[in-house]
Amino acid sequence: MDEREPDAVTDGAFFHVPAALPRGRHGLSREEVLAAQRERAMIAVTELLAAHGVDGIGVRDVAKRAGLSLSAFYAIFADKQECVFAAYDRFIGVLLTRLVEVRAEGRSWEEYVHDVVAAYFDTLAADLVVARAFQVAMDALGAPARARRRESLTAMADLLQAKHRDWDADAAAALPASAYLAGVYGVRQLASDTLDDPAGRPLAEIAAEATAWVALLYGAAGQSK
């Protein structure tokens, strides 16, 4: 594996870095110990994935970075792929939660679309290590990774379509589900390309442009909810 030291995740953005286990006897249950070890393994695989890619890391690398023995790792995950997918599921879970939390009441459809796109980019910007790992590097895991990506992006598109129906059912009915999915895929690809080229344009600049064309694609109108 490349000897470059990976960047660390931002504690509290997607993952919570567990405190070191106390030496000797402690009052933690086995479940609490396993949960902390699981979190450390997901953090480690995310950091290594962002730095070195899927093919550049192995279970030993993940276990070493997480401070786990191989037996402790295999007590939590069957293999590297299962660990990567568990970390990705956390990433998507946090991202979808942030989008669902965007306030709708008293806002126009255009304002809502703006805030959803902004929330997406802001969540990525909160931890660029996690964002690079799962928006860029994870695609190399092949068909299973692509299937997970399709599922998560479809969930985002379904959220937007459902919200659009709340504002203007006729306008929403005029757009096929694929239109919402196209917007989500487009925004995701713009973000991924930006993350893949850190020397390029900043995420915030891409977000400002994306908001305008996504709102236009989704037929943004001035109705307030």
PDB file of C-alpha atoms in Angstrom:
ATOM      1  CA  MET A   1       0.000   0.000   0.000  1.00  0.00           C
ATOM      2  CA  ASP A   2       1.077   3.583  -0.668  1.00  0.00           C
ATOM      3  CA  GLU A   3       2.817   4.914   2.457  1.00  0.00           C
ATOM      4  CA  ARG A   4       1.178   8.341   2.307  1.00  0.00           C
ATOM      5  CA  GLU A   5      -0.672   9.123   5.512  1.00  0.00           C
ATOM      6  CA  PRO A   6      -4.417   9.411   4.816  1.00  0.00           C
ATOM      7  CA  ASP A   7      -6.323  12.463   5.954  1.00  0.00           C
ATOM      8  CA  ALA A   8      -8.604  11.917   8.930  1.00  0.00           C
ATOM      9  CA  VAL A   9     -12.389  12.151   8.843  1.00  0.00           C
ATOM     10  CA  THR A  10     -14.055  15.099  10.574  1.00  0.00           C
ATOM     11  CA  ASP A  11     -15.337  13.889  13.919  1.00  0.00           C
ATOM     12  CA  GLY A  12     -19.103  14.336  14.176  1.00  0.00           C
ATOM     13  CA  ALA A  13     -19.861  14.944  10.499  1.00  0.00           C
ATOM     14  CA  PHE A  14     -20.594  11.377   9.401  1.00  0.00           C
ATOM     15  CA  PHE A  15     -18.716   9.349  11.990  1.00  0.00           C
ATOM     16  CA  HIS A  16     -17.979   9.794  15.678  1.00  0.00           C
ATOM     17  CA  VAL A  17     -14.428   8.893  16.643  1.00  0.00           C
ATOM     18  CA  PRO A  18     -14.701   6.570  19.660  1.00  0.00           C
ATOM     19  CA  ALA A  19     -12.693   7.287  22.779  1.00  0.00           C
ATOM     20  CA  ALA A  20      -9.824   4.901  23.409  1.00  0.00           C
ATOM     21  CA  LEU A  21     -10.803   1.942  25.528  1.00  0.00           C
ATOM     22  CA  PRO A  22      -9.468   2.236  29.076  1.00  0.00           C
ATOM     23  CA  ARG A  23      -6.609  -0.085  30.000  1.00  0.00           C
ATOM     24  CA  GLY A  24      -7.369  -3.088  32.141  1.00  0.00           C
ATOM     25  CA  ARG A  25     -10.861  -3.801  33.399  1.00  0.00           C
ATOM     26  CA  HIS A  26     -13.672  -1.526  32.341  1.00  0.00           C
ATOM     27  CA  GLY A  27     -17.446  -1.416  32.677  1.00  0.00           C
ATOM     28  CA  LEU A  28     -18.248  -1.503  28.956  1.00  0.00           C
ATOM     29  CA  SER A  29     -20.440  -4.298  27.680  1.00  0.00           C
ATOM     30  CA  ARG A  30     -19.351  -6.497  24.796  1.00  0.00           C
ATOM     31  CA  GLU A  31     -21.929  -4.765  22.616  1.00  0.00           C
ATOM     32  CA  GLU A  32     -20.440  -1.354  23.439  1.00  0.00           C
ATOM     33  CA  VAL A  33     -16.923  -2.590  22.663  1.00  0.00           C
ATOM     34  CA  LEU A  34     -18.031  -4.080  19.341  1.00  0.00           C
ATOM     35  CA  ALA A  35     -19.883  -0.871  18.428  1.00  0.00           C
ATOM     36  CA  ALA A  36     -16.744   1.197  19.083  1.00  0.00           C
ATOM     37  CA  GLN A  37     -14.617  -1.243  17.084  1.00  0.00           C
ATOM     38  CA  ARG A  38     -17.121  -1.160  14.240  1.00  0.00           C
ATOM     39  CA  GLU A  39     -17.027   2.639  14.165  1.00  0.00           C
ATOM     40  CA  ARG A  40     -13.208   2.652  14.162  1.00  0.00           C
ATOM     41  CA  ALA A  41     -13.123   0.110  11.324  1.00  0.00           C
ATOM     42  CA  MET A  42     -15.569   2.157   9.217  1.00  0.00           C
ATOM     43  CA  ILE A  43     -13.565   5.311   9.856  1.00  0.00           C
ATOM     44  CA  ALA A  44     -10.325   3.558   8.937  1.00  0.00           C
ATOM     45  CA  VAL A  45     -11.650   2.080   5.700  1.00  0.00           C
ATOM     46  CA  THR A  46     -13.123   5.448   4.720  1.00  0.00           C
ATOM     47  CA  GLU A  47      -9.842   7.287   5.286  1.00  0.00           C
ATOM     48  CA  LEU A  48      -7.844   4.643   3.411  1.00  0.00           C
ATOM     49  CA  LEU A  49     -10.372   4.486   0.581  1.00  0.00           C
ATOM     50  CA  ALA A  50     -10.216   8.244   0.071  1.00  0.00           C
ATOM     51  CA  ALA A  51      -6.419   8.229   0.053  1.00  0.00           C
ATOM     52  CA  HIS A  52      -5.539   5.044  -1.816  1.00  0.00           C
ATOM     53  CA  GLY A  53      -8.620   3.699  -3.560  1.00  0.00           C
ATOM     54  CA  VAL A  54     -10.250   0.286  -3.238  1.00  0.00           C
ATOM     55  CA  ASP A  55      -7.451  -1.701  -4.846  1.00  0.00           C
ATOM     56  CA  GLY A  56      -4.768  -0.003  -2.772  1.00  0.00           C
ATOM     57  CA  ILE A  57      -5.920  -1.304   0.608  1.00  0.00           C
ATOM     58  CA  GLY A  58      -6.542  -4.627   2.311  1.00  0.00           C
ATOM     59  CA  VAL A  59      -8.076  -5.889   5.517  1.00  0.00           C
ATOM     60  CA  ARG A  60      -4.711  -5.769   7.298  1.00  0.00           C
ATOM     61  CA  ASP A  61      -4.372  -2.083   6.408  1.00  0.00           C
ATOM     62  CA  VAL A  62      -7.860  -1.328   7.706  1.00  0.00           C
ATOM     63  CA  ALA A  63      -7.335  -3.278  10.928  1.00  0.00           C
ATOM     64  CA  LYS A  64      -3.974  -1.631  11.570  1.00  0.00           C
ATOM     65  CA  ARG A  65      -5.325   1.879  11.074  1.00  0.00           C
ATOM     66  CA  ALA A  66      -8.338   1.106  13.250  1.00  0.00           C
ATOM     67  CA  GLY A  67      -6.125  -0.300  16.014  1.00  0.00           C
ATOM     68  CA  LEU A  68      -7.745  -3.722  15.760  1.00  0.00           C
ATOM     69  CA  SER A  69      -6.400  -7.234  15.511  1.00  0.00           C
ATOM     70  CA  LEU A  70      -7.426  -9.233  12.452  1.00  0.00           C
ATOM     71  CA  SER A  71      -9.594 -11.442  14.628  1.00  0.00           C
ATOM     72  CA  ALA A  72     -11.343  -8.355  16.045  1.00  0.00           C
ATOM     73  CA  PHE A  73     -11.969  -7.055  12.517  1.00  0.00           C
ATOM     74  CA  TYR A  74     -13.423 -10.367  11.346  1.00  0.00           C
ATOM     75  CA  ALA A  75     -15.672 -10.461  14.393  1.00  0.00           C
ATOM     76  CA  ILE A  76     -17.350  -7.351  12.961  1.00  0.00           C
ATOM     77  CA  PHE A  77     -17.088  -7.654   9.170  1.00  0.00           C
ATOM     78  CA  ALA A  78     -16.742 -10.609   6.836  1.00  0.00           C
ATOM     79  CA  ASP A  79     -14.356  -8.786   4.506  1.00  0.00           C
ATOM     80  CA  LYS A  80     -13.190  -5.395   3.239  1.00  0.00           C
ATOM     81  CA  GLN A  81     -16.180  -4.941   0.946  1.00  0.00           C
ATOM     82  CA  GLU A  82     -18.686  -5.425   3.752  1.00  0.00           C
ATOM     83  CA  CYS A  83     -16.832  -2.807   5.806  1.00  0.00           C
ATOM     84  CA  VAL A  84     -16.804  -0.344   2.895  1.00  0.00           C
ATOM     85  CA  PHE A  85     -20.519  -0.828   2.267  1.00  0.00           C
ATOM     86  CA  ALA A  86     -21.355  -0.361   5.959  1.00  0.00           C
ATOM     87  CA  ALA A  87     -19.457   2.938   5.922  1.00  0.00           C
ATOM     88  CA  TYR A  88     -21.189   3.947   2.676  1.00  0.00           C
ATOM     89  CA  ASP A  89     -24.587   3.198   4.192  1.00  0.00           C
ATOM     90  CA  ARG A  90     -23.710   5.569   7.036  1.00  0.00           C
ATOM     91  CA  PHE A  91     -22.724   8.235   4.508  1.00  0.00           C
ATOM     92  CA  ILE A  92     -25.992   7.882   2.603  1.00  0.00           C
ATOM     93  CA  GLY A  93     -28.039   7.725   5.795  1.00  0.00           C
ATOM     94  CA  VAL A  94     -26.623  11.022   7.026  1.00  0.00           C
ATOM     95  CA  LEU A  95     -26.985  12.643   3.607  1.00  0.00           C
ATOM     96  CA  LEU A  96     -30.618  11.632   3.183  1.00  0.00           C
ATOM     97  CA  THR A  97     -31.427  12.746   6.722  1.00  0.00           C
ATOM     98  CA  ARG A  98     -30.008  16.200   5.991  1.00  0.00           C
ATOM     99  CA  LEU A  99     -32.103  16.478   2.829  1.00  0.00           C
ATOM    100  CA  VAL A 100     -35.293  15.340   4.555  1.00  0.00           C
ATOM    101  CA  GLU A 101     -34.690  17.926   7.276  1.00  0.00           C
ATOM    102  CA  VAL A 102     -34.762  20.827   4.800  1.00  0.00           C
ATOM    103  CA  ARG A 103     -37.730  22.986   5.802  1.00  0.00           C
ATOM    104  CA  ALA A 104     -40.600  23.160   3.303  1.00  0.00           C
ATOM    105  CA  GLU A 105     -43.312  25.175   5.047  1.00  0.00           C
ATOM    106  CA  GLY A 106     -43.738  28.782   3.990  1.00  0.00           C
ATOM    107  CA  ARG A 107     -41.271  28.493   1.125  1.00  0.00           C
ATOM    108  CA  SER A 108     -41.622  28.561  -2.632  1.00  0.00           C
ATOM    109  CA  TRP A 109     -40.747  25.478  -4.659  1.00  0.00           C
ATOM    110  CA  GLU A 110     -37.706  27.301  -6.043  1.00  0.00           C
ATOM    111  CA  GLU A 111     -36.519  28.171  -2.523  1.00  0.00           C
ATOM    112  CA  TYR A 112     -36.971  24.582  -1.444  1.00  0.00           C
ATOM    113  CA  VAL A 113     -34.996  23.222  -4.419  1.00  0.00           C
ATOM    114  CA  HIS A 114     -32.269  25.763  -3.674  1.00  0.00           C
ATOM    115  CA  ASP A 115     -32.065  24.664  -0.048  1.00  0.00           C
ATOM    116  CA  VAL A 116     -32.020  20.946  -0.903  1.00  0.00           C
ATOM    117  CA  VAL A 117     -29.172  21.373  -3.378  1.00  0.00           C
ATOM    118  CA  ALA A 118     -27.334  23.593  -0.890  1.00  0.00           C
ATOM    119  CA  ALA A 119     -27.850  21.006   1.870  1.00  0.00           C
ATOM    120  CA  TYR A 120     -26.408  18.299  -0.373  1.00  0.00           C
ATOM    121  CA  PHE A 121     -23.257  20.281  -1.131  1.00  0.00           C
ATOM    122  CA  ASP A 122     -22.917  21.574   2.437  1.00  0.00           C
ATOM    123  CA  THR A 123     -23.084  18.022   3.793  1.00  0.00           C
ATOM    124  CA  LEU A 124     -20.347  16.903   1.409  1.00  0.00           C
ATOM    125  CA  ALA A 125     -18.229  19.926   2.318  1.00  0.00           C
ATOM    126  CA  ALA A 126     -18.522  19.082   6.021  1.00  0.00           C
ATOM    127  CA  ASP A 127     -16.155  16.135   5.491  1.00  0.00           C
ATOM    128  CA  LEU A 128     -14.277  16.039   2.186  1.00  0.00           C
ATOM    129  CA  VAL A 129     -12.512  12.803   3.146  1.00  0.00           C
ATOM    130  CA  VAL A 130     -15.831  10.972   3.433  1.00  0.00           C
ATOM    131  CA  ALA A 131     -17.173  12.721   0.340  1.00  0.00           C
ATOM    132  CA  ARG A 132     -14.185  11.669  -1.798  1.00  0.00           C
ATOM    133  CA  ALA A 133     -14.327   8.115  -0.496  1.00  0.00           C
ATOM    134  CA  PHE A 134     -17.964   7.559  -1.400  1.00  0.00           C
ATOM    135  CA  GLN A 135     -18.567   9.932  -4.296  1.00  0.00           C
ATOM    136  CA  VAL A 136     -15.395   8.982  -6.165  1.00  0.00           C
ATOM    137  CA  ALA A 137     -13.333   6.047  -4.924  1.00  0.00           C
ATOM    138  CA  MET A 138     -16.075   3.554  -4.099  1.00  0.00           C
ATOM    139  CA  ASP A 139     -17.191   3.205  -7.717  1.00  0.00           C
ATOM    140  CA  ALA A 140     -14.202   0.914  -8.299  1.00  0.00           C
ATOM    141  CA  LEU A 141     -15.977  -1.804  -6.269  1.00  0.00           C
ATOM    142  CA  GLY A 142     -18.026  -2.591  -9.345  1.00  0.00           C
ATOM    143  CA  ALA A 143     -21.617  -3.746  -9.753  1.00  0.00           C
ATOM    144  CA  PRO A 144     -22.528  -4.011  -6.036  1.00  0.00           C
ATOM    145  CA  ALA A 145     -21.335  -0.437  -5.460  1.00  0.00           C
ATOM    146  CA  ARG A 146     -23.226   0.823  -8.497  1.00  0.00           C
ATOM    147  CA  ALA A 147     -26.383  -0.898  -7.268  1.00  0.00           C
ATOM    148  CA  ARG A 148     -26.091   0.854  -3.897  1.00  0.00           C
ATOM    149  CA  ARG A 149     -25.514   4.162  -5.651  1.00  0.00           C
ATOM    150  CA  ARG A 150     -28.609   3.715  -7.827  1.00  0.00           C
ATOM    151  CA  GLU A 151     -30.695   2.920  -4.772  1.00  0.00           C
ATOM    152  CA  SER A 152     -29.545   6.002  -2.866  1.00  0.00           C
ATOM    153  CA  LEU A 153     -29.910   8.385  -5.818  1.00  0.00           C
ATOM    154  CA  THR A 154     -33.369   7.023  -6.586  1.00  0.00           C
ATOM    155  CA  ALA A 155     -34.352   7.734  -2.973  1.00  0.00           C
ATOM    156  CA  MET A 156     -33.214  11.351  -3.394  1.00  0.00           C
ATOM    157  CA  ALA A 157     -35.150  11.700  -6.653  1.00  0.00           C
ATOM    158  CA  ASP A 158     -38.267  10.194  -5.052  1.00  0.00           C
ATOM    159  CA  LEU A 159     -38.011  12.745  -2.227  1.00  0.00           C
ATOM    160  CA  LEU A 160     -37.933  15.648  -4.681  1.00  0.00           C
ATOM    161  CA  GLN A 161     -40.798  14.258  -6.730  1.00  0.00           C
ATOM    162  CA  ALA A 162     -42.959  13.774  -3.633  1.00  0.00           C
ATOM    163  CA  LYS A 163     -42.208  17.293  -2.421  1.00  0.00           C
ATOM    164  CA  HIS A 164     -42.994  18.735  -5.869  1.00  0.00           C
ATOM    165  CA  ARG A 165     -46.412  17.057  -5.759  1.00  0.00           C
ATOM    166  CA  ASP A 166     -47.076  18.892  -2.493  1.00  0.00           C
ATOM    167  CA  TRP A 167     -46.499  22.255  -4.163  1.00  0.00           C
ATOM    168  CA  ASP A 168     -48.033  21.687  -7.569  1.00  0.00           C
ATOM    169  CA  ALA A 169     -49.464  18.277  -8.375  1.00  0.00           C
ATOM    170  CA  ASP A 170     -50.114  19.181 -12.017  1.00  0.00           C
ATOM    171  CA  ALA A 171     -46.555  20.375 -12.583  1.00  0.00           C
ATOM    172  CA  ALA A 172     -45.143  17.289 -10.901  1.00  0.00           C
ATOM    173  CA  ALA A 173     -47.383  15.018 -12.965  1.00  0.00           C
ATOM    174  CA  ALA A 174     -46.000  16.574 -16.148  1.00  0.00           C
ATOM    175  CA  LEU A 175     -42.505  15.345 -15.277  1.00  0.00           C
ATOM    176  CA  PRO A 176     -41.567  11.668 -15.424  1.00  0.00           C
ATOM    177  CA  ALA A 177     -39.658  10.097 -12.547  1.00  0.00           C
ATOM    178  CA  SER A 178     -36.613   9.950 -14.822  1.00  0.00           C
ATOM    179  CA  ALA A 179     -36.502  13.770 -14.932  1.00  0.00           C
ATOM    180  CA  TYR A 180     -36.028  13.977 -11.170  1.00  0.00           C
ATOM    181  CA  LEU A 181     -33.465  11.189 -11.345  1.00  0.00           C
ATOM    182  CA  ALA A 182     -31.599  12.993 -14.135  1.00  0.00           C
ATOM    183  CA  GLY A 183     -31.304  16.102 -11.978  1.00  0.00           C
ATOM    184  CA  VAL A 184     -30.019  14.102  -9.010  1.00  0.00           C
ATOM    185  CA  TYR A 185     -27.505  12.241 -11.176  1.00  0.00           C
ATOM    186  CA  GLY A 186     -26.340  15.478 -12.746  1.00  0.00           C
ATOM    187  CA  VAL A 187     -25.751  17.174  -9.407  1.00  0.00           C
ATOM    188  CA  ARG A 188     -24.042  14.069  -8.045  1.00  0.00           C
ATOM    189  CA  GLN A 189     -21.697  13.870 -11.046  1.00  0.00           C
ATOM    190  CA  LEU A 190     -20.799  17.552 -10.814  1.00  0.00           C
ATOM    191  CA  ALA A 191     -19.933  17.087  -7.152  1.00  0.00           C
ATOM    192  CA  SER A 192     -17.967  13.907  -7.847  1.00  0.00           C
ATOM    193  CA  ASP A 193     -15.917  15.506 -10.610  1.00  0.00           C
ATOM    194  CA  THR A 194     -15.144  18.468  -8.364  1.00  0.00           C
ATOM    195  CA  LEU A 195     -14.075  16.188  -5.511  1.00  0.00           C
ATOM    196  CA  ASP A 196     -11.935  14.167  -7.904  1.00  0.00           C
ATOM    197  CA  ASP A 197     -10.070  17.342  -8.872  1.00  0.00           C
ATOM    198  CA  PRO A 198      -9.312  19.276  -5.656  1.00  0.00           C
ATOM    199  CA  ALA A 199      -7.439  21.899  -7.691  1.00  0.00           C
ATOM    200  CA  GLY A 200     -10.592  22.674  -9.663  1.00  0.00           C
ATOM    201  CA  ARG A 201     -13.571  24.846  -8.849  1.00  0.00           C
ATOM    202  CA  PRO A 202     -14.860  24.856  -5.258  1.00  0.00           C
ATOM    203  CA  LEU A 203     -17.990  22.944  -4.322  1.00  0.00           C
ATOM    204  CA  ALA A 204     -19.772  26.145  -3.311  1.00  0.00           C
ATOM    205  CA  GLU A 205     -19.387  27.575  -6.815  1.00  0.00           C
ATOM    206  CA  ILE A 206     -20.702  24.404  -8.431  1.00  0.00           C
ATOM    207  CA  ALA A 207     -23.619  24.376  -5.985  1.00  0.00           C
ATOM    208  CA  ALA A 208     -24.706  27.896  -6.936  1.00  0.00           C
ATOM    209  CA  GLU A 209     -24.860  26.974 -10.626  1.00  0.00           C
ATOM    210  CA  ALA A 210     -26.534  23.625 -10.032  1.00  0.00           C
ATOM    211  CA  THR A 211     -29.331  25.200  -8.004  1.00  0.00           C
ATOM    212  CA  ALA A 212     -30.435  27.337 -10.942  1.00  0.00           C
ATOM    213  CA  TRP A 213     -30.575  24.615 -13.576  1.00  0.00           C
ATOM    214  CA  VAL A 214     -32.090  22.002 -11.255  1.00  0.00           C
ATOM    215  CA  ALA A 215     -34.878  24.436 -10.341  1.00  0.00           C
ATOM    216  CA  LEU A 216     -35.473  25.090 -14.055  1.00  0.00           C
ATOM    217  CA  LEU A 217     -35.480  21.362 -14.853  1.00  0.00           C
ATOM    218  CA  TYR A 218     -38.041  20.714 -12.126  1.00  0.00           C
ATOM    219  CA  GLY A 219     -40.313  23.518 -13.276  1.00  0.00           C
ATOM    220  CA  ALA A 220     -39.778  25.800 -10.284  1.00  0.00           C
ATOM    221  CA  ALA A 221     -42.708  28.129  -9.709  1.00  0.00           C
ATOM    222  CA  GLY A 222     -43.467  30.758  -7.137  1.00  0.00           C
ATOM    223  CA  GLN A 223     -46.086  28.901  -5.114  1.00  0.00           C
ATOM    224  CA  SER A 224     -45.594  28.927  -1.373  1.00  0.00           C
ATOM    225  CA  LYS A 225     -46.500  25.878   0.609  1.00  0.00           C
TER     226      LYS A 225
END
